[in-house]
Coordinates of C-alpha atoms in Angstrom, one line a residue:
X1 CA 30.1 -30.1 10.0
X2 CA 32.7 -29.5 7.7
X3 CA 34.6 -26.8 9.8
X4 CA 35.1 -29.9 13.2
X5 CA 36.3 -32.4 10.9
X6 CA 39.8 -31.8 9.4
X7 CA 40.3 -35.1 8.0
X8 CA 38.1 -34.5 5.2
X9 CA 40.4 -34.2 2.0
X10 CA 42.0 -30.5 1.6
X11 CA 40.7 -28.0 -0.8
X12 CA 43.4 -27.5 -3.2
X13 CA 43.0 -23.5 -3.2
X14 CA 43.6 -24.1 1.0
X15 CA 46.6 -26.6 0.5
X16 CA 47.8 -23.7 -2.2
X17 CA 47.1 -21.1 0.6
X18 CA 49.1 -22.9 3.0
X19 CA 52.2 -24.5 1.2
X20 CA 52.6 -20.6 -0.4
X21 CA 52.0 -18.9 2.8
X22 CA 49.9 -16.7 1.1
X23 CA 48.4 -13.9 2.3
X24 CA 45.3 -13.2 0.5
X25 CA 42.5 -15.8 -0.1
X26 CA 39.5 -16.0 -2.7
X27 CA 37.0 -18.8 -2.7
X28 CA 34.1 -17.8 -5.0
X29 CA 31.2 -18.9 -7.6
X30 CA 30.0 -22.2 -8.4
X31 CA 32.6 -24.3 -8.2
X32 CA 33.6 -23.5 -4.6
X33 CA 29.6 -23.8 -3.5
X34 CA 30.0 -27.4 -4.7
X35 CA 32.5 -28.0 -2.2
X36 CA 30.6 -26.2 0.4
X37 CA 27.2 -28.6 -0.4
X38 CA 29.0 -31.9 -0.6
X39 CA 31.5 -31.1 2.9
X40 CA 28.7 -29.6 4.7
X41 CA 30.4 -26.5 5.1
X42 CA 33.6 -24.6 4.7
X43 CA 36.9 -26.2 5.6
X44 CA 38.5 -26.6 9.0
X45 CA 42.1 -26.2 7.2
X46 CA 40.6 -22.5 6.3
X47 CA 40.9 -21.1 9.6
X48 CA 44.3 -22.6 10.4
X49 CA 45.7 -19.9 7.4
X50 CA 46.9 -17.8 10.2
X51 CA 49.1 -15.2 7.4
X52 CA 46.0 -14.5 5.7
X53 CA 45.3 -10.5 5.8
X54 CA 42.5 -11.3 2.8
X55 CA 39.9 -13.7 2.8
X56 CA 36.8 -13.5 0.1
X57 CA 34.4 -16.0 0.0
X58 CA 31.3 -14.8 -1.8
X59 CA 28.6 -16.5 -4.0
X60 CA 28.1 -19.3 -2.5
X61 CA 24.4 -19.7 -2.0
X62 CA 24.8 -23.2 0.1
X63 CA 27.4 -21.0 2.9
X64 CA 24.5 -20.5 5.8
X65 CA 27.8 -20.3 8.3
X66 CA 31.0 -19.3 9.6
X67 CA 32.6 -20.8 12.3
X68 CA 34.0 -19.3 15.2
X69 CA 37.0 -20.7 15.0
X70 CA 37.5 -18.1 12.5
X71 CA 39.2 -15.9 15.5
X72 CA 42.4 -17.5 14.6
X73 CA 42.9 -15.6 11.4
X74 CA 44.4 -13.0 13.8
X75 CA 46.1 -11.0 10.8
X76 CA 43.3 -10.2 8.6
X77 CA 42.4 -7.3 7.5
X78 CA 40.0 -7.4 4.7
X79 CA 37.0 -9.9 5.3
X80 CA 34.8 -10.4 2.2
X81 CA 31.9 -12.6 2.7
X82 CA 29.4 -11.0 0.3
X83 CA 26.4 -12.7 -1.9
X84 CA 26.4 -15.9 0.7
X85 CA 23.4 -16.9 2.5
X86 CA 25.0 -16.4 6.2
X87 CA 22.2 -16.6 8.2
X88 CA 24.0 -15.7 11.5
X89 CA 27.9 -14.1 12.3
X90 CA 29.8 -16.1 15.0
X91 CA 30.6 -13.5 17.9
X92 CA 34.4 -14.7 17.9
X93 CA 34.7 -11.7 14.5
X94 CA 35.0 -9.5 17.5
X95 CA 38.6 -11.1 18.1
X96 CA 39.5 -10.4 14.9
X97 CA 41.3 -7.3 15.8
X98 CA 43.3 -6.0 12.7
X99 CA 39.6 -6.1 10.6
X100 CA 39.6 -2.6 8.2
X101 CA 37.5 -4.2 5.8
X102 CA 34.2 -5.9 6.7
X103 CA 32.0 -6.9 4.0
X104 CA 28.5 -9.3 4.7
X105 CA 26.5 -7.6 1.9
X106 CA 23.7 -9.8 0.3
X107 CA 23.2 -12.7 2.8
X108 CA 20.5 -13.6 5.1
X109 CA 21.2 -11.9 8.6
X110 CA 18.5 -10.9 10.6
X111 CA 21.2 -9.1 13.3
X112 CA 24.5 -8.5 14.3
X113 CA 26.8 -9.5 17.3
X114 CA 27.3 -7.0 19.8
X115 CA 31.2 -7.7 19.6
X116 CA 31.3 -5.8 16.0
X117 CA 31.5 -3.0 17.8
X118 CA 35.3 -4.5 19.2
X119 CA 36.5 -3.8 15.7
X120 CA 38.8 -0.8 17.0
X121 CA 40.6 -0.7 13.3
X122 CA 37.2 -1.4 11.3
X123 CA 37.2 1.5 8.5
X124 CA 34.6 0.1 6.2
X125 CA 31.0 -1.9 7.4
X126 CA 29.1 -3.0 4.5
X127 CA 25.7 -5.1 5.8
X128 CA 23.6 -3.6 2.8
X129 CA 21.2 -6.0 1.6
X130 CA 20.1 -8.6 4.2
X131 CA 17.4 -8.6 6.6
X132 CA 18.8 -6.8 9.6
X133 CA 16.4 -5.1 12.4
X134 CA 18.7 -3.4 14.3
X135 CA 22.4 -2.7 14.2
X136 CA 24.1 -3.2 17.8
X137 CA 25.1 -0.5 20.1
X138 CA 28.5 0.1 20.4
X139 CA 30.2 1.5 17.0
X140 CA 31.0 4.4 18.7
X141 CA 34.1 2.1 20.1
X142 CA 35.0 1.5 16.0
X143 CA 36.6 5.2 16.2
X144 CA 38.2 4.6 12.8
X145 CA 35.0 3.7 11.0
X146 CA 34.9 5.7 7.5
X147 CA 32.2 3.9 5.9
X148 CA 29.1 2.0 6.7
X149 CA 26.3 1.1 4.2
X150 CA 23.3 -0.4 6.2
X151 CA 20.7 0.2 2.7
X152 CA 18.3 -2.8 2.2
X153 CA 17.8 -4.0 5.4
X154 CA 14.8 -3.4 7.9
X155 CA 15.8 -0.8 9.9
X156 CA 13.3 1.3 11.8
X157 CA 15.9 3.2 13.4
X158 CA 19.8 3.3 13.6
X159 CA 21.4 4.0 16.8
X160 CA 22.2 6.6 18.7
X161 CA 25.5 6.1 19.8
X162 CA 26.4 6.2 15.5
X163 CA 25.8 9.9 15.8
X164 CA 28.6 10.2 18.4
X165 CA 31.7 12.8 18.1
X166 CA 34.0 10.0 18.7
X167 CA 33.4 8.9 14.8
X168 CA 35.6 12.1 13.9
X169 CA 36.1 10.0 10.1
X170 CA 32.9 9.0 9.3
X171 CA 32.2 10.3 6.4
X172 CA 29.8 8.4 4.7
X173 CA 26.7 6.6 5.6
X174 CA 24.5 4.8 3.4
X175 CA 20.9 3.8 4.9
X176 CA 18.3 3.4 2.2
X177 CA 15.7 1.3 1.7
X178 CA 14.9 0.8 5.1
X179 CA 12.0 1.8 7.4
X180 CA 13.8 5.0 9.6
X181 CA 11.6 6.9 10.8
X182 CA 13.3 9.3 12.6
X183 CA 16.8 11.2 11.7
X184 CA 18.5 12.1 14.9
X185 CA 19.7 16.1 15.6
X186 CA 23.2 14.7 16.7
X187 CA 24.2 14.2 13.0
X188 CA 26.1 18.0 13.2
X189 CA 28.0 15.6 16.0
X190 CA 30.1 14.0 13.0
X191 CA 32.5 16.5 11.2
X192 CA 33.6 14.4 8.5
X193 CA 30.5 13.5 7.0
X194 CA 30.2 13.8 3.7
X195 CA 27.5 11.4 2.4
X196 CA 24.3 10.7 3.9
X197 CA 21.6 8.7 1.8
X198 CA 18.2 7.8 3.8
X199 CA 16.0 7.6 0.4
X200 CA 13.1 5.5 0.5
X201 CA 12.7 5.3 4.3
X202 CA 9.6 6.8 6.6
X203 CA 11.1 9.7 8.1
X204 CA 8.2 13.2 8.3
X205 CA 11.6 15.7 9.1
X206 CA 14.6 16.6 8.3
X207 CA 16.4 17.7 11.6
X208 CA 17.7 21.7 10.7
X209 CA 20.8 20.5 12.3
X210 CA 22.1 18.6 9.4
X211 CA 22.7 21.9 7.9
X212 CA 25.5 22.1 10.5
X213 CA 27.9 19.0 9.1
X214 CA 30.1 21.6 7.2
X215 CA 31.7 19.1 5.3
X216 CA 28.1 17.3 3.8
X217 CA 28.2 17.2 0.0
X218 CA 26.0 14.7 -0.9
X219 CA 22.2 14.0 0.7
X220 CA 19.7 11.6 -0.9
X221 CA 16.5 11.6 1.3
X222 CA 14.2 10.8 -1.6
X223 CA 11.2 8.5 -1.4
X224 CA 10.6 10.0 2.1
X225 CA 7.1 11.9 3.2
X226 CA 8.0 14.7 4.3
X227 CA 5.3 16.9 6.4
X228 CA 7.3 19.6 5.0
X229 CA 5.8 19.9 1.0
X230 CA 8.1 22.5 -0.2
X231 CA 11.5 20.2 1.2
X232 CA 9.5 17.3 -0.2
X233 CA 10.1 18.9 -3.8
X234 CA 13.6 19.9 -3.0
X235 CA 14.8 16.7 -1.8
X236 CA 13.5 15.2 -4.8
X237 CA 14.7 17.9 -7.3
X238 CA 17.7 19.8 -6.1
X239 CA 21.0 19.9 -4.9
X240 CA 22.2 19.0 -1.3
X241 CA 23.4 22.6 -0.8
X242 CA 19.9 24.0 -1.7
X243 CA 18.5 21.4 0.6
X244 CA 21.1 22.8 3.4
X245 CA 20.3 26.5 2.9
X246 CA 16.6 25.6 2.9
X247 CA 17.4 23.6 6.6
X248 CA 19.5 26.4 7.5
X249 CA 17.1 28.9 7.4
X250 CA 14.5 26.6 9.1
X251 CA 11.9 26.3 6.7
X252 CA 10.1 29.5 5.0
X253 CA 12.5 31.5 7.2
X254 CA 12.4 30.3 10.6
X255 CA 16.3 29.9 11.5
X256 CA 17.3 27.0 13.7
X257 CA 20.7 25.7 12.5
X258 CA 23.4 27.6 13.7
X259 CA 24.7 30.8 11.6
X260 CA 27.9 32.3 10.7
X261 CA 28.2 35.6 11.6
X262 CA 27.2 38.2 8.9
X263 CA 25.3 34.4 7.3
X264 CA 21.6 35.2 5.6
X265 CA 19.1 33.6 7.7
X266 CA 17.0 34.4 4.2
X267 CA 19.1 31.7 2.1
X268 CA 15.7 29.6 0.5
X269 CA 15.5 27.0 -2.1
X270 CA 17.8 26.3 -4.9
X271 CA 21.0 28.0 -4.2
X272 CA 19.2 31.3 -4.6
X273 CA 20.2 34.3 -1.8
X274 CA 17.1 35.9 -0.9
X275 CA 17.5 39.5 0.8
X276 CA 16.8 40.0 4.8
X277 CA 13.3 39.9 5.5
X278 CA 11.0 42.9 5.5
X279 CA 8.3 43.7 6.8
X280 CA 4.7 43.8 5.6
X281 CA 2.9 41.3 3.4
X282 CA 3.4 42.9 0.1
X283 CA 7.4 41.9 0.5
X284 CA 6.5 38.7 2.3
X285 CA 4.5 37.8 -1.2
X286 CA 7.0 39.0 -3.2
X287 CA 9.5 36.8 -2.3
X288 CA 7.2 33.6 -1.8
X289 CA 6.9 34.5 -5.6
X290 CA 10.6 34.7 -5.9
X291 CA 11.5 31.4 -4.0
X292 CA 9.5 29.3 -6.6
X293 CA 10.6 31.1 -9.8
X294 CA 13.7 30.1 -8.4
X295 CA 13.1 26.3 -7.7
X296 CA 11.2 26.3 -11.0
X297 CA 14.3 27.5 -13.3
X298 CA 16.2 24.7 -11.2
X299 CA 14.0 21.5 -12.2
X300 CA 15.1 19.8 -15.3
X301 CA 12.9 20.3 -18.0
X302 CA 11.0 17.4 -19.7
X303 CA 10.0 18.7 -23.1
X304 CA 8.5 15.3 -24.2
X305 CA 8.0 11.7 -22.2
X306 CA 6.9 9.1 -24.4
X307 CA 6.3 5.2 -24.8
X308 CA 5.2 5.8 -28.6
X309 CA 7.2 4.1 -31.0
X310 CA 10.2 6.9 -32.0
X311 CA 13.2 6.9 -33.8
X312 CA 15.1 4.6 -31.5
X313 CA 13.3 1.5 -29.9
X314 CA 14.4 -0.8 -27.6
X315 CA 13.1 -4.3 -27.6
X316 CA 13.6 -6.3 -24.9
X317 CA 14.1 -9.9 -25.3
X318 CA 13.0 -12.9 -23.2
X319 CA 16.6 -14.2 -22.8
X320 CA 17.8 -11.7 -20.4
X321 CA 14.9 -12.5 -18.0
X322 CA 17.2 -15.1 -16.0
X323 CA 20.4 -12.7 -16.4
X324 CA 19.8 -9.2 -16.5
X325 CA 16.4 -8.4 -16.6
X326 CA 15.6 -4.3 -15.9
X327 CA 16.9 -2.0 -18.4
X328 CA 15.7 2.0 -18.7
X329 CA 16.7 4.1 -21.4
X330 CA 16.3 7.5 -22.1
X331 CA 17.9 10.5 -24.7
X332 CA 19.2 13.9 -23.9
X333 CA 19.2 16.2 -26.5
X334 CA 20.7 19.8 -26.1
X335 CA 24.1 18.8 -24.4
X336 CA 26.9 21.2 -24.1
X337 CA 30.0 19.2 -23.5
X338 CA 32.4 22.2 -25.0
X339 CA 32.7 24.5 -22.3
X340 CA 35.8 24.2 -20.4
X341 CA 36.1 20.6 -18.7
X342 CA 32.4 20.2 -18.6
X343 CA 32.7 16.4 -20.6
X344 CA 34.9 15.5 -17.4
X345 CA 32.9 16.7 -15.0
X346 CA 29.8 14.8 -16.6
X347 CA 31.7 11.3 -16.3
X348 CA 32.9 12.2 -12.9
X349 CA 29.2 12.6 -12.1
X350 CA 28.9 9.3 -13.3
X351 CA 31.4 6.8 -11.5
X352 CA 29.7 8.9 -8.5
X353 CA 26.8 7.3 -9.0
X354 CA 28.4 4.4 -9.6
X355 CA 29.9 4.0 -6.5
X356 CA 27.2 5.3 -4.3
X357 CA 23.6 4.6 -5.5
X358 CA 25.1 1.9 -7.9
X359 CA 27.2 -0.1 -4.6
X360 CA 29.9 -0.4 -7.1
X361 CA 28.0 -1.4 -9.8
X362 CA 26.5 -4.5 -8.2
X363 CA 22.8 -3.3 -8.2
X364 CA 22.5 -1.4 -11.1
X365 CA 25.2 0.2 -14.1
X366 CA 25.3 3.1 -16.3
X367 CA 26.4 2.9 -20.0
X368 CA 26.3 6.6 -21.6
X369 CA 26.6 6.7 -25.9
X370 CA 26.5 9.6 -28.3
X371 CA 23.3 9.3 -30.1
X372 CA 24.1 9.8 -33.6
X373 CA 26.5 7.2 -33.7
X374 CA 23.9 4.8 -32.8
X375 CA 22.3 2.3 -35.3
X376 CA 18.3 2.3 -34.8
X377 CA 16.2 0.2 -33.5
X378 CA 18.3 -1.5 -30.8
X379 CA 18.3 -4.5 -29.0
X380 CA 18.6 -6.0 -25.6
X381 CA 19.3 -9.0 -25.6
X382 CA 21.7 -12.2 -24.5
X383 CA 24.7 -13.4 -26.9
X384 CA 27.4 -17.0 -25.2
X385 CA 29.6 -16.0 -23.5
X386 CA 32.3 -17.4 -26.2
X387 CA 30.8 -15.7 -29.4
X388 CA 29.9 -12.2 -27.6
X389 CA 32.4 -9.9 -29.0
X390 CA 32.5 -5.6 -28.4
X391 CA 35.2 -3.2 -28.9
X392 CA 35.5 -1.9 -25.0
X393 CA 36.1 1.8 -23.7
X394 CA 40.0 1.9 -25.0
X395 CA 40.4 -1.3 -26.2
X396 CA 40.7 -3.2 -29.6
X397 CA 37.6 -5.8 -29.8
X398 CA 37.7 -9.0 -28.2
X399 CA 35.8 -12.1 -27.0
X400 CA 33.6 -10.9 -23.6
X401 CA 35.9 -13.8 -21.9
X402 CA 38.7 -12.5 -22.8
X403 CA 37.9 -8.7 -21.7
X404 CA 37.0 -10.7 -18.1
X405 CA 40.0 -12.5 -17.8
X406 CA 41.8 -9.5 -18.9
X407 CA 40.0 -7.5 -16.1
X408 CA 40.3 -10.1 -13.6
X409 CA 44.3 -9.7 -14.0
X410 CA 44.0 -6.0 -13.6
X411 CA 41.8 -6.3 -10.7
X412 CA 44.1 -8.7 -8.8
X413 CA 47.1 -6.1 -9.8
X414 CA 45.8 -3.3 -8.5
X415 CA 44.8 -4.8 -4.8
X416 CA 48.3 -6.0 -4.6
X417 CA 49.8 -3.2 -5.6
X418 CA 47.0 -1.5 -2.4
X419 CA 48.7 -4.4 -0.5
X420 CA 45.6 -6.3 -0.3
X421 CA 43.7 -3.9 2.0
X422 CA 41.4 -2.2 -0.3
X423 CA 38.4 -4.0 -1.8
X424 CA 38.3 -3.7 -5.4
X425 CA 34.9 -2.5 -7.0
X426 CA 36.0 -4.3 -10.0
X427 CA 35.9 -7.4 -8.2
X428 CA 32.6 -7.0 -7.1
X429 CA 31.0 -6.3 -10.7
X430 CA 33.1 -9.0 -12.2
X431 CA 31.4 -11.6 -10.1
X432 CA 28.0 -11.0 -11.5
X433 CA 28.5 -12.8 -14.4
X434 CA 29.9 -15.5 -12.7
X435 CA 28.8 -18.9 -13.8
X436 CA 26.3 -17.9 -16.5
X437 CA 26.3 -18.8 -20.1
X438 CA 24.9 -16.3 -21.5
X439 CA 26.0 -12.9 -21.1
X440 CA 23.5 -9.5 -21.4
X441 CA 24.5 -6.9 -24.0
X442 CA 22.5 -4.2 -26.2
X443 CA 23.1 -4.4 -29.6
X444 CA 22.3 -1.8 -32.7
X445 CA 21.1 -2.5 -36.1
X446 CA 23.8 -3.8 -37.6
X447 CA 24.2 -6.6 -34.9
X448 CA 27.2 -4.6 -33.3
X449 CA 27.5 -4.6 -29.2
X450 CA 27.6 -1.3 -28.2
X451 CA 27.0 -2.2 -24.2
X452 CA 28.1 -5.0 -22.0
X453 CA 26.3 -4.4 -18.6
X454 CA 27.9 -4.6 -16.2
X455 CA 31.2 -4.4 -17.4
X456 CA 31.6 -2.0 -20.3
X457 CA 30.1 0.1 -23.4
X458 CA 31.4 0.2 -26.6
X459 CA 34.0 2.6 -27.8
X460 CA 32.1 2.6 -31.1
X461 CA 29.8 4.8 -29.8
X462 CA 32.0 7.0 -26.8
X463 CA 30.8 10.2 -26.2
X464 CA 32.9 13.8 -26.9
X465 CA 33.2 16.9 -26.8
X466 CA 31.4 17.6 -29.8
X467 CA 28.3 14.8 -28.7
X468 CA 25.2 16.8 -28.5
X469 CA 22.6 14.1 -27.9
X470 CA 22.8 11.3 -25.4
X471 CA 21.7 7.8 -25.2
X472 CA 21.4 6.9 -21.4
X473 CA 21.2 3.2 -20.5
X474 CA 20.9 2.4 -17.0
X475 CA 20.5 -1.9 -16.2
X476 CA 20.2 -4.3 -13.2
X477 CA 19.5 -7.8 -11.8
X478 CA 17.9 -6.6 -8.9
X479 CA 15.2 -4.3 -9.7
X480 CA 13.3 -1.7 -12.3
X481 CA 13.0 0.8 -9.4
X482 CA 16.5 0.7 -8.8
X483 CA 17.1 1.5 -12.8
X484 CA 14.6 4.5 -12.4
X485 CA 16.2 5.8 -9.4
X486 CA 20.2 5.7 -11.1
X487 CA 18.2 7.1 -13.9
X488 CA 16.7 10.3 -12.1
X489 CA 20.2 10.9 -10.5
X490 CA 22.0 11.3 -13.8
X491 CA 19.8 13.7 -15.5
X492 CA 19.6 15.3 -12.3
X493 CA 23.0 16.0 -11.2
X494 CA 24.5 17.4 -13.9
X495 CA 21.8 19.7 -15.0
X496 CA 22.4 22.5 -12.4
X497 CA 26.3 22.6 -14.1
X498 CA 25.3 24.0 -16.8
X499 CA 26.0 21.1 -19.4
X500 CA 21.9 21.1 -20.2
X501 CA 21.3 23.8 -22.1
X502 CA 17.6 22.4 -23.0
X503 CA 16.5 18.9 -22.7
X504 CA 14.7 16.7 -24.6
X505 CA 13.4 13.6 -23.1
X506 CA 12.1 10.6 -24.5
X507 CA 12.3 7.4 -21.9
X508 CA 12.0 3.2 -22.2
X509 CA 11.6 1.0 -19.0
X510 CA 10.6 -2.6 -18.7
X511 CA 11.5 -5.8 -17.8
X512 CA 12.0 -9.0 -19.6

């Protein structure tokens, strides 16, 4: 192995590393796997970088391990090792004490060391797409953790000790597309939480404590079936508040989370207050009746769903099948972007989504466009890297290798200017195109690039104010559902705002 032989000539990015005393290290793509295939591994000279508080090394589908002699990076703080094919995690991480940032997303683990759970500093755990059956028990000792994203694993439960009041900032925890069957009642045990996504899992319940985590904004529980038919529908079609109220009163009425003084024990479906129960069954009916007018009026309309041929097409081409290959499109007509800052609130929505149910852009990535300034039919197709040109969101045009490099700079500013604790997003999305040739992009009817998945869309056709109709594009490498999903959450999340005032819906999916 690589890692017990130091004699092997230096990698010139470690001699760099180490005549530099630099702090922050990134070995990534093609170039670096190379290395990793002909030395057997990563090497030795790595883990003598003792300064380093930053060490990526991601894409680098011949890295099956680390070695344990990792320990001796004593001062790091951010460890990146995402889009590997780490088969196992030496237990010597656990001496790596000043760890904030742990990142093994989209490798090939199958569990994790107990001594994770040593990580006392550990803020952010991202594990999300590998083949893990259970996480370790233990991270209640990671008191500081913030973050953890366990989604595309094999989960059938997570543990109890996660639900413990000792993770006072936990605030977001990301679980999907797993097999959890069970959601434990000691989630109200976590004051900070904020997000909690267990969509497409096997859970029957929703615990009526949940609706105690006063500070929960965000719930995606979709994909799950749910004994309860009516919560079904919700989960799938409203608001986490609505879902909270619905929890809160216990079901068609039956209070079990805990109330405020003076709170309605009544408070049913979307947001609606419904007034204290009366008796008899004439009032009992009546408000059955009410409840789903109410969840009615709240689910977004579709006037019209089509795969007829309309005014815009999109043909999909054969090219993108080895680079991007899942695109769904679909238009909006009858927006209201005028009223007070209801544009911004609509593109907050979206880097949301982004960030959450998009990991960053990694799995899947939004481009929005005002309709009328697009050029029927369009295209999706792949363009060389060298000739692919687009005018990006607040730029002049340029070569698609030159926007990169240009946002490779800016990425690599901004961490140090975070002093190299933070993980950029940018990074991540950046990476995707790593090493390919041939680079996705949509392009209109006058053979103009109006979206460069995953990095941009065109400012040719930006949306305003004044845009009425929308274009929605949603695309990914790694699956149609996962386009239909992104899809579903930005119609849906906006619509309750009041920026839909009728919709119009005409939708594409496919893959190359």
């Amino acid at each position: 192995m690589a890692e017990e032989n130091s004699s092997l000539n230096i990698w010139p990015e470690i001699e760099k590393a180490e005549k530099e005393n630099r702090r922050e290290l990134v070995l990534q793509g093609s170039a670096v796997d190379k290395k990793i295939q002909s030395s057997g591994g990563l090497h030795a000279r790595l883990y003598s970088l003792s300064l380093l508080n930053y060490l990526e090394i991601s894409q680098c589908p011949s890295l099956h391990e680390i070695h344990e002699n990792i320990r001796h990076l004593s001062h790091l703080q951010s460890l990146i090792l995402c889009r590997n094919k780490l088969t196992a995690v030496p237990k010597s991480i656990g001496d790596l004490k000043a760890i904030k940032v742990l990142d093994l997303s989209v490798n090939q683990l199958q569990a994790l060391p107990e001594e994770i759970c040593a990580l006392s500093e550990l803020n952010t755990l991202n594990v999300s797409c590998n083949s893990i059956t259970a996480l370790p028990d233990g991270l209640s000792k990671c008191v500081k953790l913030a973050s953890i994203n366990v989604s595309k694993n094999a989960l059938s439960r997570l543990p109890d000790d996660l639900w413990c009041s000792n993770l006072e900032l936990l605030s977001s925890i990301i679980a999907s597309e797993n097999a959890i069957e069970e959601l434990s009642s000691e989630v109200h045990n976590l004051p900070a939480l904020k997000v909690l996504d267990l969509s497409s899992n096997k859970l029957q319940e929703l615990p009526s404590e949940l609706a105690d985590c006063s500070k929960l904004k965000e719930t995606n529980f979709k994909g799950n079936k749910l004994k309860d038919k009516r919560l079904e529908k919700m989960v799938n079609g409203c608001q986490t508040k609505s879902v909270l109220d619905y929890l809160r009163a216990g079901g068609r009425g039956k209070g079990k989370g805990k109330q405020q003084d003076g709170e309605l024990s009544e408070k049913l479906d979307c947001g609606r207050n419904i007034s204290k129960k009366k008796s008899g069954a004439k009032q009992k009916g009546k408000k059955e009746e009410e409840e789903v007018d109410e969840l009615n009026r709240m689910v977004v309309r579709v006037l019209h769903v089509s795969k007829a041929p309309t005014a815009v097409t999109v043909k999909v081409s054969a090219g993108v099948k080895d680079v991007r290959p899942y695109i769904v499109c679909c238009i909006v007509k009858g927006m209201n972007l005028r009223r007070g800052n209801a544009l911004k609130r609509f593109l907050v929505a979206q880097t949301k989504l982004h960030d959450e149910i998009c990991a960053k852009r990694t799995t899947a990535t939004i481009a929005t466009h005002d309709l009328g300034l697009l050029k029927a039919p369009l295209l999706y197709d792949t363009r060389p890297r060298d000739t692919l040109k687009i005018v990006p969101l607040g730029r002049k045009e340029m070569r698609a290798v030159e926007l990169l490099e240009l946002l490779q700079q800016e990425a690599e500013e901004l961490r140090k200017h975070k002093k190299r604790q933070n993980v950029s997003g940018l990074h991540k999305y950046l990476q995707l195109l790593d090493g390919k040739d041939l680079y996705p992009c949509l392009v209109d009817a006058e053979d103009h690039v109006v979206s460069f998945p995953p990095i941009t869309n065109s400012e040719r056709t930006k949306i305003k104010r004044s845009t009425q109709e929308l274009f929605l594009e949603v695309t990914s490498s790694t699956s149609l559902q996962i386009c239909k999903d992104v899809m579903d959450a930005l119609i849906i999340l906006p619509s309750s705002s009041g920026i839909f005032t009728s919709i119009l819906l005409h939708c594409e999916n496919g893959r190359a």
